PDB file of C-alpha atoms in Angstrom:
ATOM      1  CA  UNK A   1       0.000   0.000   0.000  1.00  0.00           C
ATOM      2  CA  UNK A   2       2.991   2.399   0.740  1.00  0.00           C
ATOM      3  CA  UNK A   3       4.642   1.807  -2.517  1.00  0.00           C
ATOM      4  CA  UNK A   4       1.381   2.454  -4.248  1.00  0.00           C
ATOM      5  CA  UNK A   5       0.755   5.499  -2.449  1.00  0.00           C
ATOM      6  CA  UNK A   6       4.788   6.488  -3.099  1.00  0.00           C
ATOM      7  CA  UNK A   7       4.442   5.885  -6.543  1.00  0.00           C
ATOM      8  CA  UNK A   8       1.426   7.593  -6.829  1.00  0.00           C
ATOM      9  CA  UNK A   9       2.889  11.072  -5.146  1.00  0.00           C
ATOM     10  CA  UNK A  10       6.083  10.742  -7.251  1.00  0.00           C
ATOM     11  CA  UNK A  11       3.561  10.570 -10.550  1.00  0.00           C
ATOM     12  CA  UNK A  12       1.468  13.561  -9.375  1.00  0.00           C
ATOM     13  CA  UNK A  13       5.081  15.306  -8.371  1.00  0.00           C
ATOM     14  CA  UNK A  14       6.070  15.192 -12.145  1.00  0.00           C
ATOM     15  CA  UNK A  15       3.083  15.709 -13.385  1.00  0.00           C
ATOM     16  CA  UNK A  16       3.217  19.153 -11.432  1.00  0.00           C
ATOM     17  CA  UNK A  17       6.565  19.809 -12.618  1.00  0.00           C
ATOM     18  CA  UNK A  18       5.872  19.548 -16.434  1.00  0.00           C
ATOM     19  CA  UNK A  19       2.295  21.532 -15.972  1.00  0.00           C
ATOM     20  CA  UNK A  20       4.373  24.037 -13.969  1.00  0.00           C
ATOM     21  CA  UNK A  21       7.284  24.026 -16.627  1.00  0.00           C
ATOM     22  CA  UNK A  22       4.352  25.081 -19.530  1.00  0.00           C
ATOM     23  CA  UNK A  23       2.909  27.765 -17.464  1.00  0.00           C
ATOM     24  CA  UNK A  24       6.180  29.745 -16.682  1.00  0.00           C
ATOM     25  CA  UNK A  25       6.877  29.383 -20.308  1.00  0.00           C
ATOM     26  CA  UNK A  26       4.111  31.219 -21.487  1.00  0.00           C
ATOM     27  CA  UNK A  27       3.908  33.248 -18.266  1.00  0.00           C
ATOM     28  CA  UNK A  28       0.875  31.851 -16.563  1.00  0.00           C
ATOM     29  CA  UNK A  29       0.043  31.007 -12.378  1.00  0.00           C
ATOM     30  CA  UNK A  30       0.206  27.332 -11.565  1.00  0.00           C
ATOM     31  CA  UNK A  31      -1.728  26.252  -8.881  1.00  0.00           C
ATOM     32  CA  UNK A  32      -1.924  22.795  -7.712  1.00  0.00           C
ATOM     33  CA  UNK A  33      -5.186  21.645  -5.948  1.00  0.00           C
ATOM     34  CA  UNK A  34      -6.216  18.446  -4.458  1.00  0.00           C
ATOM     35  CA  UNK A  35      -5.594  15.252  -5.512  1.00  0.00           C
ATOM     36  CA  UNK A  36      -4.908  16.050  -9.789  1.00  0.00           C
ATOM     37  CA  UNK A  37      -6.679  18.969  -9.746  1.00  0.00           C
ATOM     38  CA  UNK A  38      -5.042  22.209 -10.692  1.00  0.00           C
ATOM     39  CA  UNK A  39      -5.693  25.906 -11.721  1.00  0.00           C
ATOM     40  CA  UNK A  40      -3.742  28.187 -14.319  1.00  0.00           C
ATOM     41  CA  UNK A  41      -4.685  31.868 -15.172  1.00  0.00           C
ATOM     42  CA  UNK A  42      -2.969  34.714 -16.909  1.00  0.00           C
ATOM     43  CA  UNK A  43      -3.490  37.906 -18.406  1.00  0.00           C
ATOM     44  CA  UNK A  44      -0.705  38.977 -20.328  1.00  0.00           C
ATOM     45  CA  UNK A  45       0.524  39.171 -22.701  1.00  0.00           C
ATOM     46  CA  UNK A  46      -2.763  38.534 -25.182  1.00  0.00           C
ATOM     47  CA  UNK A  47      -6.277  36.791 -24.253  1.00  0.00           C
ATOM     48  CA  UNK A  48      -7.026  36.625 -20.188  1.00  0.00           C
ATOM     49  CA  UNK A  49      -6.594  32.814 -19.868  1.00  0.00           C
ATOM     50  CA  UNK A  50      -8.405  30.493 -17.175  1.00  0.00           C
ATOM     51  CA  UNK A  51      -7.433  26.481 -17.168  1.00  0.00           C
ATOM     52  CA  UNK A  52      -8.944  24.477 -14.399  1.00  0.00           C
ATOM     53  CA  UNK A  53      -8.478  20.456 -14.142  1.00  0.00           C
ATOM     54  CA  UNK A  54     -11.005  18.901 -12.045  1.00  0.00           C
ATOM     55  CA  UNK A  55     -14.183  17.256 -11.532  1.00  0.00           C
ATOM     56  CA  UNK A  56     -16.560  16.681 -15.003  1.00  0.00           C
ATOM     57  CA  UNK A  57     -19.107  19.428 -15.482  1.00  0.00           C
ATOM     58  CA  UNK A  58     -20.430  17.258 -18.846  1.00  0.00           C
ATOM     59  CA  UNK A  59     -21.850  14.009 -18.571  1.00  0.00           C
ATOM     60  CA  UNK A  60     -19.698  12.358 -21.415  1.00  0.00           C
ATOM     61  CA  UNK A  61     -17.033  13.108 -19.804  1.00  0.00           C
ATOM     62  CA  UNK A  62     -15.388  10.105 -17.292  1.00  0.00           C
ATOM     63  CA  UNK A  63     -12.434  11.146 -14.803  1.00  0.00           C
ATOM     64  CA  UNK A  64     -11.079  14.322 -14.852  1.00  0.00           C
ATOM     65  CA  UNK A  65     -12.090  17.345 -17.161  1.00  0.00           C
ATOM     66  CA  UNK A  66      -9.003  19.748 -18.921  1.00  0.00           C
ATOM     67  CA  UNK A  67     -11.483  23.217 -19.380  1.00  0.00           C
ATOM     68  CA  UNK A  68     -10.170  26.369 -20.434  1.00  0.00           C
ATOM     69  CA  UNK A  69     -11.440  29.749 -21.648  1.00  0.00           C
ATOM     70  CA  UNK A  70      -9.516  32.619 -23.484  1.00  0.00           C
ATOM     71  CA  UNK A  71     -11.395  35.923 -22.978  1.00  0.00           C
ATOM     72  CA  UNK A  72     -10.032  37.675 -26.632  1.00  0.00           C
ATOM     73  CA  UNK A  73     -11.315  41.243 -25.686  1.00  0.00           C
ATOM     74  CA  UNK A  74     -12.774  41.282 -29.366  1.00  0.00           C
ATOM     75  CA  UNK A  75     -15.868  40.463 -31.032  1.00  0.00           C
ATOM     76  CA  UNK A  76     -15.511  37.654 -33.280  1.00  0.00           C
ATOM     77  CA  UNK A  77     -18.473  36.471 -35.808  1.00  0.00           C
ATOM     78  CA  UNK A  78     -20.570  33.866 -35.209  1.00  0.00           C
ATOM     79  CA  UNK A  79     -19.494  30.330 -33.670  1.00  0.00           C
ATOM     80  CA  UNK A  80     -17.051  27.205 -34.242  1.00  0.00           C
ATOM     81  CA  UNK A  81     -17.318  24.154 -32.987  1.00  0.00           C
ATOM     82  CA  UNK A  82     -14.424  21.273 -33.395  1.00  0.00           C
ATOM     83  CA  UNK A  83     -15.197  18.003 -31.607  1.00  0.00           C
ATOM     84  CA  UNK A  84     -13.637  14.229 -32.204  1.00  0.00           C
ATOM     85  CA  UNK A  85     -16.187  12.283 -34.288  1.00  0.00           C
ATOM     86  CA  UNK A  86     -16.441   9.894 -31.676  1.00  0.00           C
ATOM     87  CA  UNK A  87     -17.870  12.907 -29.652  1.00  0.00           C
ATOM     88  CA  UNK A  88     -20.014  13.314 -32.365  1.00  0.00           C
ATOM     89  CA  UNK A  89     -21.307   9.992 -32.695  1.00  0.00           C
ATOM     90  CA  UNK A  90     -21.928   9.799 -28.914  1.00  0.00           C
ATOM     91  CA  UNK A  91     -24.075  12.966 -28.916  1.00  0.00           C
ATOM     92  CA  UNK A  92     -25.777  11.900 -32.009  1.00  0.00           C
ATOM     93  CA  UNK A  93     -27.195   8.603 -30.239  1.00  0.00           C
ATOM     94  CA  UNK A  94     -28.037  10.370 -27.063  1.00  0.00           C
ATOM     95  CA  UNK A  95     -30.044  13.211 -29.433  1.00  0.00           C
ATOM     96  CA  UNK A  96     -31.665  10.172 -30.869  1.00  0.00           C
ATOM     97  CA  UNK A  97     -32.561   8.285 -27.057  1.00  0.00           C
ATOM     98  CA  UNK A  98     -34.079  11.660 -26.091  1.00  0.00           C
ATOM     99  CA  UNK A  99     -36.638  11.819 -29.523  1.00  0.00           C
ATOM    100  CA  UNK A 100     -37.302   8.197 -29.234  1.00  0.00           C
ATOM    101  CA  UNK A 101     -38.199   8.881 -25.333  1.00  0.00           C
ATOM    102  CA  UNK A 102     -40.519  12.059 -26.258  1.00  0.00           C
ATOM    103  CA  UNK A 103     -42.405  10.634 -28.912  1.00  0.00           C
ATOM    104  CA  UNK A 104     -42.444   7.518 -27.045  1.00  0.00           C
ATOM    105  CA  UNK A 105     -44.061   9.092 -24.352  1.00  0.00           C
ATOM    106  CA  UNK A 106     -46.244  11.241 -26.864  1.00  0.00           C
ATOM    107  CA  UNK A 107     -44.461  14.843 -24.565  1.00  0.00           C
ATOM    108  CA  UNK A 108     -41.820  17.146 -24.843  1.00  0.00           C
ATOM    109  CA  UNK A 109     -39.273  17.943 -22.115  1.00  0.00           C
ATOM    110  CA  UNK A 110     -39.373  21.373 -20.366  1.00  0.00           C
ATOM    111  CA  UNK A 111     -35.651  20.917 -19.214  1.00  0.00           C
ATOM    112  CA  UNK A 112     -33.441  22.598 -22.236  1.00  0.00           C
ATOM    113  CA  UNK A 113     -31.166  20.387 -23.725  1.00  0.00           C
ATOM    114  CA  UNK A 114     -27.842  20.018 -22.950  1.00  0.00           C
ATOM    115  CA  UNK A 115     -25.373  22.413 -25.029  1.00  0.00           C
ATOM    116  CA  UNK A 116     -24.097  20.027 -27.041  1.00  0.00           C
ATOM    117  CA  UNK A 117     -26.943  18.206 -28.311  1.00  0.00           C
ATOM    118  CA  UNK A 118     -28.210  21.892 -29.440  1.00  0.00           C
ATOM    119  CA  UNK A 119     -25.027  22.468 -31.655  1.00  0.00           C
ATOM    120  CA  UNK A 120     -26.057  19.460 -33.782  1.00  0.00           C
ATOM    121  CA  UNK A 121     -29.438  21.334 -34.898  1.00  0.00           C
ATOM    122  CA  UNK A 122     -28.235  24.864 -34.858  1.00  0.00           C
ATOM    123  CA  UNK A 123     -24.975  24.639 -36.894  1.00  0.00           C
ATOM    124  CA  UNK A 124     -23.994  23.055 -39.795  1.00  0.00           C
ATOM    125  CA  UNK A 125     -21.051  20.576 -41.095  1.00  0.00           C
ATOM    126  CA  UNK A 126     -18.301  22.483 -42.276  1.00  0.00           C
ATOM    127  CA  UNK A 127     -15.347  21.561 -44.538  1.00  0.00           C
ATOM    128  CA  UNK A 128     -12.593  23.195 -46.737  1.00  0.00           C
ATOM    129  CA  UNK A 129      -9.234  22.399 -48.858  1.00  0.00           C
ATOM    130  CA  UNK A 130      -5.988  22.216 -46.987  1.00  0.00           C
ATOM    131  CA  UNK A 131      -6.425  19.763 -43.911  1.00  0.00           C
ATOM    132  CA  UNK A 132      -5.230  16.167 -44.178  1.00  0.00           C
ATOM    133  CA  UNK A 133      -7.554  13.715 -44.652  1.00  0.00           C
ATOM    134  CA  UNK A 134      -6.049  12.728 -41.223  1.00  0.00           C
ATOM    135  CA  UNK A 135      -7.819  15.393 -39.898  1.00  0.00           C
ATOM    136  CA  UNK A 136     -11.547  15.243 -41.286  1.00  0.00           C
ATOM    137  CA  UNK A 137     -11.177  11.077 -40.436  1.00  0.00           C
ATOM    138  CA  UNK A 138     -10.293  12.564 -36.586  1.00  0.00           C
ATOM    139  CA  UNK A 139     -12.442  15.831 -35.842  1.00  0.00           C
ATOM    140  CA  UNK A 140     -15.766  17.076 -37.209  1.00  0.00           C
ATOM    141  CA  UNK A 141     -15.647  21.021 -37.504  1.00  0.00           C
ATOM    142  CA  UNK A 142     -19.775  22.510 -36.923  1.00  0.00           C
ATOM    143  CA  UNK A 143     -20.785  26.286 -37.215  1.00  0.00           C
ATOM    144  CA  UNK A 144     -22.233  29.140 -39.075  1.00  0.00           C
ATOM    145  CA  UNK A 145     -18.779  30.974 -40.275  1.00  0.00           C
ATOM    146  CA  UNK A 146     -16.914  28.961 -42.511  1.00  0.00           C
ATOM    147  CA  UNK A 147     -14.395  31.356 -43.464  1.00  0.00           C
ATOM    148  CA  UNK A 148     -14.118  32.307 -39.758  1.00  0.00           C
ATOM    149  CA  UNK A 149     -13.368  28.515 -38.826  1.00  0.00           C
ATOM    150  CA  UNK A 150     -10.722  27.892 -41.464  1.00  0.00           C
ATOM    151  CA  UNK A 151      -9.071  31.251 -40.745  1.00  0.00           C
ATOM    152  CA  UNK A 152      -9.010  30.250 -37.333  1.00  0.00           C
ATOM    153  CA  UNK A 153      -8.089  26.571 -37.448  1.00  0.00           C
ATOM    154  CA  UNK A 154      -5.082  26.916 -40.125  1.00  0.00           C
ATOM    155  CA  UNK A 155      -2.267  25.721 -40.035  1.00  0.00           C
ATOM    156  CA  UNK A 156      -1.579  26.967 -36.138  1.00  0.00           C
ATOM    157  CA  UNK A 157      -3.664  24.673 -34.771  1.00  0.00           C
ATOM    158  CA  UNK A 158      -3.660  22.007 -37.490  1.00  0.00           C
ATOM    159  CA  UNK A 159      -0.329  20.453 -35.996  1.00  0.00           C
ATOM    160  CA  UNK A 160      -1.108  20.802 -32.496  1.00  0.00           C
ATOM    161  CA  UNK A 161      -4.569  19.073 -33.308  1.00  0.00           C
ATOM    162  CA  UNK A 162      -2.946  16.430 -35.738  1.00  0.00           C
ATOM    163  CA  UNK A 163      -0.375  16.150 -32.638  1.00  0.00           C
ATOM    164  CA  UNK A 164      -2.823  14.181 -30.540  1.00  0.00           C
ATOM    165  CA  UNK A 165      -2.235  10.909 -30.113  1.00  0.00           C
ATOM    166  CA  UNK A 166      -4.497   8.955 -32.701  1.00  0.00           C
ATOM    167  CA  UNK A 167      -5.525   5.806 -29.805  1.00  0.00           C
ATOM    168  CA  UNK A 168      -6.992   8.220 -27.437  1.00  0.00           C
ATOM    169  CA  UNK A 169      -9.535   9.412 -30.434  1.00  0.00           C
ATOM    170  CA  UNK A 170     -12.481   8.058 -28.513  1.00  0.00           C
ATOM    171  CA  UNK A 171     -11.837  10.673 -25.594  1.00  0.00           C
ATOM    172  CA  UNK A 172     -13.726  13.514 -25.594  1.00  0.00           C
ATOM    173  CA  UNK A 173     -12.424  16.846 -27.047  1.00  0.00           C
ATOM    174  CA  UNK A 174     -14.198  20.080 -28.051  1.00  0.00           C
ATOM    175  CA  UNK A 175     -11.924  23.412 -29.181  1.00  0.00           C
ATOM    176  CA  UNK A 176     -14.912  26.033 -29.318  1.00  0.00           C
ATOM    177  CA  UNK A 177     -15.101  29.625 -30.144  1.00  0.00           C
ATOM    178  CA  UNK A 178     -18.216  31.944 -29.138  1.00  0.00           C
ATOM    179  CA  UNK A 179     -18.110  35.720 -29.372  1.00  0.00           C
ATOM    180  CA  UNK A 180     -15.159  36.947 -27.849  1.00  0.00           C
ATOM    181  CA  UNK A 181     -14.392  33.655 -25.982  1.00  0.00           C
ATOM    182  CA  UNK A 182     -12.281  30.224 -27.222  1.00  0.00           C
ATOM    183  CA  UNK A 183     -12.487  27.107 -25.228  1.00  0.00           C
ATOM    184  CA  UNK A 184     -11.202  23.756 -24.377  1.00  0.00           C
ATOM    185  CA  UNK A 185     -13.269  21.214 -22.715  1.00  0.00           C
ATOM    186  CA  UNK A 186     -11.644  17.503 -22.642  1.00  0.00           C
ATOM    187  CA  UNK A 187     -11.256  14.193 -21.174  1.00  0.00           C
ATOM    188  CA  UNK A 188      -7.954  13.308 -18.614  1.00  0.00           C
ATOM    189  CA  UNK A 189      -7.647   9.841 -17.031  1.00  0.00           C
ATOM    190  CA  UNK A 190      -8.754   9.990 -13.308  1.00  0.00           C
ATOM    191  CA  UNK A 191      -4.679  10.957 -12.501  1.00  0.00           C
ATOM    192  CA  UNK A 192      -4.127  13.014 -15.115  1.00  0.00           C
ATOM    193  CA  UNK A 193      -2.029  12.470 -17.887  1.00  0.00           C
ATOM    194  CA  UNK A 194       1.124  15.575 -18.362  1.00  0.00           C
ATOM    195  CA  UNK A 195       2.105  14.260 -21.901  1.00  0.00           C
ATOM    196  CA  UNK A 196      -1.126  14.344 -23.036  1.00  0.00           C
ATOM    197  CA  UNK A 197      -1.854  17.585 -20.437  1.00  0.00           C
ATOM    198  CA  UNK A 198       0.608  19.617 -21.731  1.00  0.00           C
ATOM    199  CA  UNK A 199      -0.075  18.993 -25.906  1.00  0.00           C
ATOM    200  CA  UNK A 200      -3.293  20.135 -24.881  1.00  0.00           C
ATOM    201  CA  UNK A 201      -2.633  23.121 -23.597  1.00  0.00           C
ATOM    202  CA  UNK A 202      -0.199  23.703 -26.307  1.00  0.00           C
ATOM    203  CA  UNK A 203      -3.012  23.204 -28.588  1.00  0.00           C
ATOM    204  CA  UNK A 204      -5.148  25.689 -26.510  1.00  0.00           C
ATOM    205  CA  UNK A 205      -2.465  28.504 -26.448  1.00  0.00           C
ATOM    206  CA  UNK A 206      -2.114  28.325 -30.342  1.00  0.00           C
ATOM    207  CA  UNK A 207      -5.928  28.578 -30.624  1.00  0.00           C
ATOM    208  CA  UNK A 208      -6.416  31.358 -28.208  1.00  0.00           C
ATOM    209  CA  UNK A 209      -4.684  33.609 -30.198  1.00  0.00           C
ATOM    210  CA  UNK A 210      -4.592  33.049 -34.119  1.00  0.00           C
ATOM    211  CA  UNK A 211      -5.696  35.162 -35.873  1.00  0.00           C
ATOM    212  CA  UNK A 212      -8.001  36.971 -33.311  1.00  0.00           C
ATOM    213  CA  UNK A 213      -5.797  40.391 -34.135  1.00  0.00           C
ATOM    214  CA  UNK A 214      -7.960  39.910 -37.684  1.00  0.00           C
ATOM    215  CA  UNK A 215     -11.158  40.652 -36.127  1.00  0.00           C
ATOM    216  CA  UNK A 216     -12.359  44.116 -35.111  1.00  0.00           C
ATOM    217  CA  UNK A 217     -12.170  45.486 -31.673  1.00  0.00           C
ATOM    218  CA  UNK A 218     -15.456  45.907 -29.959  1.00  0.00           C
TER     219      UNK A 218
END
């Protein structure tokens, strides 16, 4: 039992150190928390930044949830959604269990759908030249601003994205931008993970600022 709990200290000890190594890098506040939990913010330079690792806010989420938020300070048209087609797929069959249990049931529910499930019906499939077919096989890219989503998810964030590694395609990522915001929201094993951790956050930092200094300030 000691070596397990030894081990497991010495893991979340390294783990620290790599998260902690990324955030002086690019200049943000490292805070650990309990357990694998952990905080990092910043301000400057660029988008105010907020990353939290903790407990799962979204029900297809299992372990620990990687969120972040980039507050640009712009206004940005219209939204972008990227998610991981298994994502897709997942929401997909719970939209479907939801309709079959309405008309089932001959009612409609007076509880609003879950975020996700509305993105399905309110945006459409996008696609454009210049990804891999790599990519489009991996992630499924959803919103009302074409030109705004392949501006956005060039070739900055193509390598970070394509840098994920290909078995862990069935855990849940979304790379979102609304308004003036961009977001992470993913999936962590129940300990954490600072390989995967830290790609992710490098993928994060490349999105939260390319090319916001095309749009206009508000």
């Amino acid at each position: 039992m000691w070596k397990q709990l030894w081990n497991t200290l010495a893991g979340q000890a390294d783990r620290h150190r790599a998260l902690g190594a990324f955030a002086a890098d690019k200049g943000l506040v490292f805070t650990p928390g309990v357990g694998a939990h952990y905080t990092m913010v910043g301000e400057a330079p660029g988008p105010v930044l907020r990353i939290v690792c903790g407990e799962p806010s979204r029900g297809f989420v299992r372990g620990l949830e990687l969120s972040a938020r980039a507050e640009l300070g712009m206004a940005l048209p219209g939204s972008v959604v990227l998610m991981g087609q298994h994502l897709k797929q997942q929401l997909e069959q719970q939209s479907h269990t939801l309709y079959e249990q309405y008309t089932d049931n001959l009612q409609t529910t007076q509880e609003p759908l879950p975020e996700e499930l509305r993105w399905l019906a309110m945006y459409r499939k996008l696609a454009w030249a210049g990804p891999p077919p790599s990519f489009w096989r991996r992630f499924v890219v959803l919103g009302d601003q074409p030109e705004q989503a392949r501006q956005w998810l060039g070739a900055e964030c193509l390598q970070p994205l394509l840098a994920l590694p290909v078995s862990r395609d069935d855990e849940p990522l979304l790379l979102m931008q609304q308004g003036g915001n961009r977001y992470l929201r993913m999936q962590l094993p129940a300990r954490g993970d600072a390989v995967r951790e830290v790609q992710a956050l490098e993928l994060f930092w490349a999105a939260s600022r390319y090319p916001a200094k095309t749009a206009p300030p508000r």
